[in-house]
Tab-separated table of C-alpha atoms in Angstrom:
chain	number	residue	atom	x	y	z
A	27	UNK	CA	0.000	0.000	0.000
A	28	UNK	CA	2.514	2.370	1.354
A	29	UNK	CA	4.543	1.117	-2.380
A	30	UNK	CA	1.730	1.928	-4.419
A	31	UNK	CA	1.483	5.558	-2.903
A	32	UNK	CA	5.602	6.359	-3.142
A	33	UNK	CA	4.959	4.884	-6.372
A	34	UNK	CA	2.396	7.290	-7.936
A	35	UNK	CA	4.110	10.058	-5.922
A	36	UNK	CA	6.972	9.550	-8.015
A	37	UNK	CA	5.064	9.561	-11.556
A	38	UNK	CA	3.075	12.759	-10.167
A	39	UNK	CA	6.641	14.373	-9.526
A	40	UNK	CA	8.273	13.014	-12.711
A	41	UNK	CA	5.535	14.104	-14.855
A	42	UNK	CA	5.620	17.520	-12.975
A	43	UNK	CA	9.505	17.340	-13.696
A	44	UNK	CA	8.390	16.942	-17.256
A	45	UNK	CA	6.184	19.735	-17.591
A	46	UNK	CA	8.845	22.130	-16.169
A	47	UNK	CA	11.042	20.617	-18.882
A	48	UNK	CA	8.526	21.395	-21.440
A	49	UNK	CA	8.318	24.744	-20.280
A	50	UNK	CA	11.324	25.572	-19.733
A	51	UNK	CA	12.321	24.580	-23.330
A	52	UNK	CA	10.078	26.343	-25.105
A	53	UNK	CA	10.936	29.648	-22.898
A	54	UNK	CA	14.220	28.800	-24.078
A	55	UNK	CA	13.529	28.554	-27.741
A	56	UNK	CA	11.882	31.670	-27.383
A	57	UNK	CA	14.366	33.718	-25.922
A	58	UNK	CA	16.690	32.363	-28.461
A	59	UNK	CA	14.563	33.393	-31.769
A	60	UNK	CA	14.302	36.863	-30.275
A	61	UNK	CA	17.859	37.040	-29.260
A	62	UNK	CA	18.732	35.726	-33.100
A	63	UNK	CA	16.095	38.892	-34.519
A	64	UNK	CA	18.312	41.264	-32.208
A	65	UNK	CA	21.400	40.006	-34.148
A	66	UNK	CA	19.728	40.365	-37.385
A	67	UNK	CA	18.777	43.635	-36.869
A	68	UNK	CA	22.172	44.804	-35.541
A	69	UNK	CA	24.083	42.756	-38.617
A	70	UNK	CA	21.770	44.760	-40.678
A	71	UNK	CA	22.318	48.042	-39.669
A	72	UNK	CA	26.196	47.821	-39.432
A	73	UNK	CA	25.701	46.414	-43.057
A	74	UNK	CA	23.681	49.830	-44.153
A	75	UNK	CA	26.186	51.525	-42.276
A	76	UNK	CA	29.137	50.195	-43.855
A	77	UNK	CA	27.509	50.682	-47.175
A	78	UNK	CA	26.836	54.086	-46.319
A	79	UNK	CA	30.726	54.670	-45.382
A	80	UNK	CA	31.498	52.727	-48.675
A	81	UNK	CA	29.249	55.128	-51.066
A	82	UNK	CA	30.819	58.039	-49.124
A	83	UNK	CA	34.234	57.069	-49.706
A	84	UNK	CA	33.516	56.405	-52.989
A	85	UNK	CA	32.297	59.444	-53.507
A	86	UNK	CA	35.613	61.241	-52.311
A	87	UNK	CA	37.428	59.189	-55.083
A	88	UNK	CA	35.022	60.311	-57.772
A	89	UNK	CA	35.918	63.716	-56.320
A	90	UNK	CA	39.430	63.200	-55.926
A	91	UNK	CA	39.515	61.581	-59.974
A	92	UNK	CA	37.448	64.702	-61.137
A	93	UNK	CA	39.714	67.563	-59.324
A	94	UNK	CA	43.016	65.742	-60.783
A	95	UNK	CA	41.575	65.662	-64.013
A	96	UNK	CA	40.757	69.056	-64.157
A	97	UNK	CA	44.219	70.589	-62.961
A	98	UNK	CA	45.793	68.268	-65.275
A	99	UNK	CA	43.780	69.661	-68.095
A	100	UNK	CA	44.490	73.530	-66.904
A	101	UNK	CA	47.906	72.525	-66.731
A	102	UNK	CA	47.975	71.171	-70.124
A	103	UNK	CA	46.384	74.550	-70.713
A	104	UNK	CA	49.285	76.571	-69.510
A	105	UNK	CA	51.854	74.295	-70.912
A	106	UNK	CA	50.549	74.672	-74.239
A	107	UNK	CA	50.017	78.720	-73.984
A	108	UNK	CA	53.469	78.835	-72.896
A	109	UNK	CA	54.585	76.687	-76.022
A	110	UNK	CA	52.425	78.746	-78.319
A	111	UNK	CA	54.326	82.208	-76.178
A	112	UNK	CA	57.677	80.488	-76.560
A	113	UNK	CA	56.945	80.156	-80.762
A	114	UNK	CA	56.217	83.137	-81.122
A	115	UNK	CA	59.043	84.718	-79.298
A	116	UNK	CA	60.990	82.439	-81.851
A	117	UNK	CA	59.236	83.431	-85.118
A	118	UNK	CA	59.205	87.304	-84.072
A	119	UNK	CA	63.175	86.648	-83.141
A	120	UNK	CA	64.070	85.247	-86.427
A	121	UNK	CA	62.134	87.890	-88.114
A	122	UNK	CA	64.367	90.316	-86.547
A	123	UNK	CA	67.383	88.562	-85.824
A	124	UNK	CA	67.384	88.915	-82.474
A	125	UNK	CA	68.384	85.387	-80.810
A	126	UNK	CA	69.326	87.656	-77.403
A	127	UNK	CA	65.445	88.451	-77.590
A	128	UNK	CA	64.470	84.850	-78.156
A	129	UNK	CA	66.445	83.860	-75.125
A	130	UNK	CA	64.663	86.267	-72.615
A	131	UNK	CA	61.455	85.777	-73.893
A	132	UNK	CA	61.938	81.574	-73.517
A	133	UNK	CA	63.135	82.237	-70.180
A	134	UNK	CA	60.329	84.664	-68.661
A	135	UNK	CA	57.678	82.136	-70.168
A	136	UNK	CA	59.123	79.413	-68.852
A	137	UNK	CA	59.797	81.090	-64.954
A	138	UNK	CA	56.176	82.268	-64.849
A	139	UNK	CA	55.150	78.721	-66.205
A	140	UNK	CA	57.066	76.948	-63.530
A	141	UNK	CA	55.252	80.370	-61.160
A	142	UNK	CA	52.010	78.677	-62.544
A	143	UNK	CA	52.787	74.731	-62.492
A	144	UNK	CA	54.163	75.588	-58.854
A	145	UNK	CA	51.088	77.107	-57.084
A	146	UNK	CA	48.607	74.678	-59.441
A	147	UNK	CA	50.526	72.000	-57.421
A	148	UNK	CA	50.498	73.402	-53.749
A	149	UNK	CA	46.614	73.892	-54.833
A	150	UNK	CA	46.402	69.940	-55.878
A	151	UNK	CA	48.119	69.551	-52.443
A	152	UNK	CA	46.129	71.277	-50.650
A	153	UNK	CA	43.017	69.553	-51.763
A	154	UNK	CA	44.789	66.052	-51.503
A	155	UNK	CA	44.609	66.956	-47.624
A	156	UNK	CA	41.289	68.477	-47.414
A	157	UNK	CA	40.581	64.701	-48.873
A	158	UNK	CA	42.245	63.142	-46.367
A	159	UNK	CA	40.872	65.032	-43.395
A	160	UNK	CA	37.501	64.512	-44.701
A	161	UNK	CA	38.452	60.694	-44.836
A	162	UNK	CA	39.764	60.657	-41.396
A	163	UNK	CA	36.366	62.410	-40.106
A	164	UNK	CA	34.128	59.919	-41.926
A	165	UNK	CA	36.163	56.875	-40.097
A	166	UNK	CA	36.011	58.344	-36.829
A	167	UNK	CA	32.391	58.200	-37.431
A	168	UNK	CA	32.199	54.823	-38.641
A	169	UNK	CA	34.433	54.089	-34.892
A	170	UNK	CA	32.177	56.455	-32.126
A	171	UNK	CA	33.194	54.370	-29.212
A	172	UNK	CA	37.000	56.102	-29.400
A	173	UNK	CA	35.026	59.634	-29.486
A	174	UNK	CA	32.839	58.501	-26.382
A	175	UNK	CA	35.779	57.798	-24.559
A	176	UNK	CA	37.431	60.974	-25.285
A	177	UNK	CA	34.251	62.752	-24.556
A	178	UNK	CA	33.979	61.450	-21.080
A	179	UNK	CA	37.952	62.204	-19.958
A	180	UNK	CA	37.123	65.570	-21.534
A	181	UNK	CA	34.031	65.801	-19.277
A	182	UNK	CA	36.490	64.535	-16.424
A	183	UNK	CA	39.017	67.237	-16.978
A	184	UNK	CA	35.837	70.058	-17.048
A	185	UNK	CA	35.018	68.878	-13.473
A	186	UNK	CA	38.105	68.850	-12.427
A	187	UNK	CA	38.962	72.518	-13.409
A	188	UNK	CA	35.582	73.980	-11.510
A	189	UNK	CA	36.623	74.277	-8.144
A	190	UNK	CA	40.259	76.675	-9.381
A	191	UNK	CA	36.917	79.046	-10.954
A	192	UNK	CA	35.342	79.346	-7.631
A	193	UNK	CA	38.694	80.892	-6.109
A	194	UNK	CA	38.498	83.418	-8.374
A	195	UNK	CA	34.861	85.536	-6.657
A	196	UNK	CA	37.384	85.174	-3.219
A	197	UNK	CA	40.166	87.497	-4.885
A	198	UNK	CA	37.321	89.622	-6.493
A	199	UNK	CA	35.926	90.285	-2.893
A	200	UNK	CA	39.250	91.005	-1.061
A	201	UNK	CA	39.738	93.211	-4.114
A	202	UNK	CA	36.140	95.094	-3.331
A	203	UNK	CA	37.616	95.345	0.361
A	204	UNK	CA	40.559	97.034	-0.244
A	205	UNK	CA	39.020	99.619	-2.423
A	206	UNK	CA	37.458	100.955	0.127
A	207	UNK	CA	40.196	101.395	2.600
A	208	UNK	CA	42.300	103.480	-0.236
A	209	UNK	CA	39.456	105.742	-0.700
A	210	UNK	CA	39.050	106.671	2.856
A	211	UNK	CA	42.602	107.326	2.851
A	212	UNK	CA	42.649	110.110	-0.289
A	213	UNK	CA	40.576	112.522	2.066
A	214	UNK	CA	43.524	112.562	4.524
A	215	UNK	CA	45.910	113.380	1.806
A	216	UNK	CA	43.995	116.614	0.515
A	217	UNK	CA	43.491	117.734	4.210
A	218	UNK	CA	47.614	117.777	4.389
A	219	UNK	CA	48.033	119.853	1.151
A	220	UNK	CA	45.675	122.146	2.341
């Protein structure tokens, strides 16, 4: 008798143990399929992100591509008015037989074309590092954690320098106080030179 009840106490515990099982399985399988849609969503947006940076950088080549193009067109420009300057020095030389006059006028065309390819290139420089620090700013965006660290020891620092500011209204008041005491003592001074 006493069998028979340990017995069924047993199945009622086992199939209690079961149900917990059961349950706890499926709470399982449901945390996972909404952990897995988190992931999705996250792998997702880093992959429109990284897109994003991709068509942006892209777009700095195109840039880049277009900008070189056009100096090296302008400078093609120059080069070739300078030719045309430096042929006609020549033909006006022979017609007058001047070779000294030739000379100078080959060398002033080609000093102010070197004037001109010079600054053309600190301008192609210039815009190389415009490039570059646009580049740099777009990847410091595509990494914010660094920025949120350097954020927070700048907000550090800030509290840190308060308390030196609230020394300064103490000097400003022991200023106010000796004011004061040196006009009191001007009356004294005109009651002598009388």
């Amino acid at each position: 008798m006493a069998a028979k009840k340990v017995k069924n106490r047993v199945s009622e515990i086992q199939t209690q143990i079961r149900k917990l099982a059961e349950r706890f399985d499926t709470e399982r399988e449901k945390q996972i399929a909404s952990l897995e849609k988190q992931l999705d969503a996250a792998r997702e947006r880093v992959n429109v992100e990284i897109q994003r940076q991709k068509d942006n950088l892209s777009k700095l080549e195109k840039l880049q591509e277009e900008y070189r193009t056009k100096a090296n067109t302008a400078l093609k420009k120059q080069i070739d008015r300078a030719r045309k300057a430096v042929n006609d020095a020549r033909k006006q030389a022979n017609a007058n037989e001047a070779r000294k006059m030739l000379l100078e006028a080959e060398v002033k065309v080609l000093k102010a074309t070197a004037k001109q390819a010079h600054s053309l290139a600190n301008v192609i420089s210039q815009y190389e590092k415009d490039l570059e620090k646009r580049a740099k700013e777009i990847q410091s965006k595509v990494a914010p954690k660094k920025k949120k660290a350097a954020g927070k020891k700048k907000a550090a620092a800030k509290k840190k320098a308060a308390p030196k500011k609230k020394a300064a209204p103490k000097k400003a008041a022991a200023k106010a106080k000796k004011a004061p005491a040196k006009k009191k003592a001007a009356p004294k001074k005109k009651a002598a030179a009388k």
